């Protein structure tokens, strides 16, 4: 999947309009925590401006940034799959503006339009496949450089 795949652009205009009907605009300050691994995943975002760092905590006092997300990128997918807990942490690297989507409201849209659910799930799946490849490469590079030590 090319890195240019953006959630909102991948949807049909009808599906995009339906999804955007439940969006709200939010912002996060630079260095602001957006969510932590293990927390309840009850929403997701599409970044409008700024940069978000996705990270994995590898030991208590050490974390690895596995991705940098920018305008147009999906932030958060764990809301879509049980047990609905975050697998990574996310922090605003710079001031961030985003569209926020409440997972419950989106699931209500899914009940009304199963084709929206299929389209959104397939698009998120494609984004996840790319992120998995990227994360694996980052972790391999990190451990090759550091020999698996701190």
C-alpha atoms as one frame of an Amber mdcrd trajectory, in Angstrom:
protein
   0.000   0.000   0.000   1.422   3.388  -0.862   1.947   5.716   2.068  -0.335
   8.205   0.296  -3.482   6.193   1.140  -5.568   8.541   3.236  -8.707   7.401
   4.985 -11.043  10.182   3.869  -9.808  10.186   0.262 -10.155   6.403   0.003
 -13.879   6.531   0.764 -16.571   7.299  -1.795 -17.987  10.831  -1.550 -21.222
   9.417  -0.069 -19.373   7.431   2.611 -17.031  10.322   3.344 -20.016  12.658
   3.834 -21.707  10.168   6.175 -18.545   9.746   8.232 -17.899  13.486   8.363
 -21.442  14.039   9.670 -20.247  12.736  13.065 -16.812  14.411  13.045 -15.791
  17.141  15.423 -12.710  19.318  15.279 -10.182  18.947  18.108  -6.663  20.082
  18.825  -3.730  18.804  20.894  -0.790  20.876  22.135   2.795  19.938  21.267
   3.979  17.131  23.575   0.369  16.403  24.571  -0.502  12.768  25.208  -3.359
  11.660  22.939  -3.663   8.079  24.201  -1.594   5.381  25.902  -1.248   1.690
  25.118  -3.750  -0.335  27.102  -6.288   2.485  27.367  -9.855   2.253  26.091
 -10.057   2.835  22.345 -13.368   4.627  21.921 -12.494   7.091  19.172 -10.183
   7.796  16.265  -8.860  10.819  14.411  -7.845  12.024  10.991  -4.942  14.447
  11.335  -5.582  17.821   9.686  -2.324  19.563  10.608   0.727  18.883  12.714
   2.570  15.679  13.497   1.733  12.784  15.815   4.286  10.256  17.066   3.146
   6.664  17.521   5.310   4.818  19.995   5.761   1.444  21.600   6.899   1.204
  25.207   9.652  -1.441  25.166  10.668  -1.252  28.820   9.500   0.904  31.713
  11.755   3.861  30.924  12.245   3.390  27.168   9.951   3.791  24.209  10.511
   3.630  20.474   8.779   5.903  17.981   7.457   3.565  15.309   5.670   6.089
  13.074   5.150   9.778  12.488   1.678  10.703  11.248   0.794  13.907   9.459
  -2.040  15.609   7.590  -4.555  13.155   6.168  -3.331  10.204   8.236  -5.563
   7.960  10.329  -4.755   7.991  14.036  -6.248   5.075  15.930  -7.641   1.813
  14.670  -8.091  -0.187  17.874 -11.680   1.111  18.242 -12.601  -1.146  15.320
 -11.399  -4.456  16.788 -11.992  -6.139  20.132 -10.932  -5.738  22.866 -10.985
  -2.016  21.884  -7.750  -1.105  23.685  -4.869   0.881  22.247  -1.881  -1.157
  21.072   0.437   1.856  20.872   0.718   5.233  22.507   0.317   8.514  20.634
   1.709  11.947  21.415   1.464  15.234  19.556   4.963  16.026  18.275   3.812
  19.515  17.279   0.488  21.293  17.729  -2.109  19.062  16.061  -5.549  19.747
  14.634  -7.690  16.746  13.779 -11.137  15.464  13.035 -12.283  13.254  15.899
 -14.781  10.427  15.479 -16.594   8.770  18.374 -16.532   4.994  17.828 -20.086
   4.518  19.115 -21.446   7.061  16.656 -19.525   5.453  13.807 -20.868   2.007
  14.751 -24.393   3.488  14.611 -23.612   4.646  11.067 -22.455   1.090  10.298
 -25.825  -0.254  11.468 -27.550   2.172   9.097 -25.216   1.496   6.162 -23.308
  -1.815   6.104 -21.520  -0.753   2.897 -19.901   2.081   4.872 -18.682  -0.465
   7.428 -17.187  -2.670   4.714 -15.528   0.251   2.955 -14.090   1.743   6.137
 -12.915  -1.632   7.463 -11.146  -2.460   4.178  -9.471   0.942   4.097  -8.338
   0.692   7.725  -7.058  -2.827   6.980  -4.929  -1.528   4.110  -3.544   1.237
   6.335  -2.779  -1.320   9.065  -0.928  -3.594   6.649   1.342  -0.715   5.702
   1.847   0.343   9.328   2.771  -3.222  10.297   5.488  -3.307   7.642   6.784
   0.092   8.722   6.737  -0.786  12.433   8.536  -4.063  11.837  11.269  -2.260
   9.863  11.699   0.362  12.603  11.978  -2.289  15.340  14.427  -4.425  13.338
  16.599  -1.373  12.677  16.462  -0.359  16.351  17.465  -3.790  17.629  20.163
  -4.197  14.971  21.669  -0.869  16.026  21.391  -1.505  19.744  21.891  -5.257
  19.859  18.587  -5.708  21.660  19.862  -3.759  24.661  18.757  -0.477  26.081
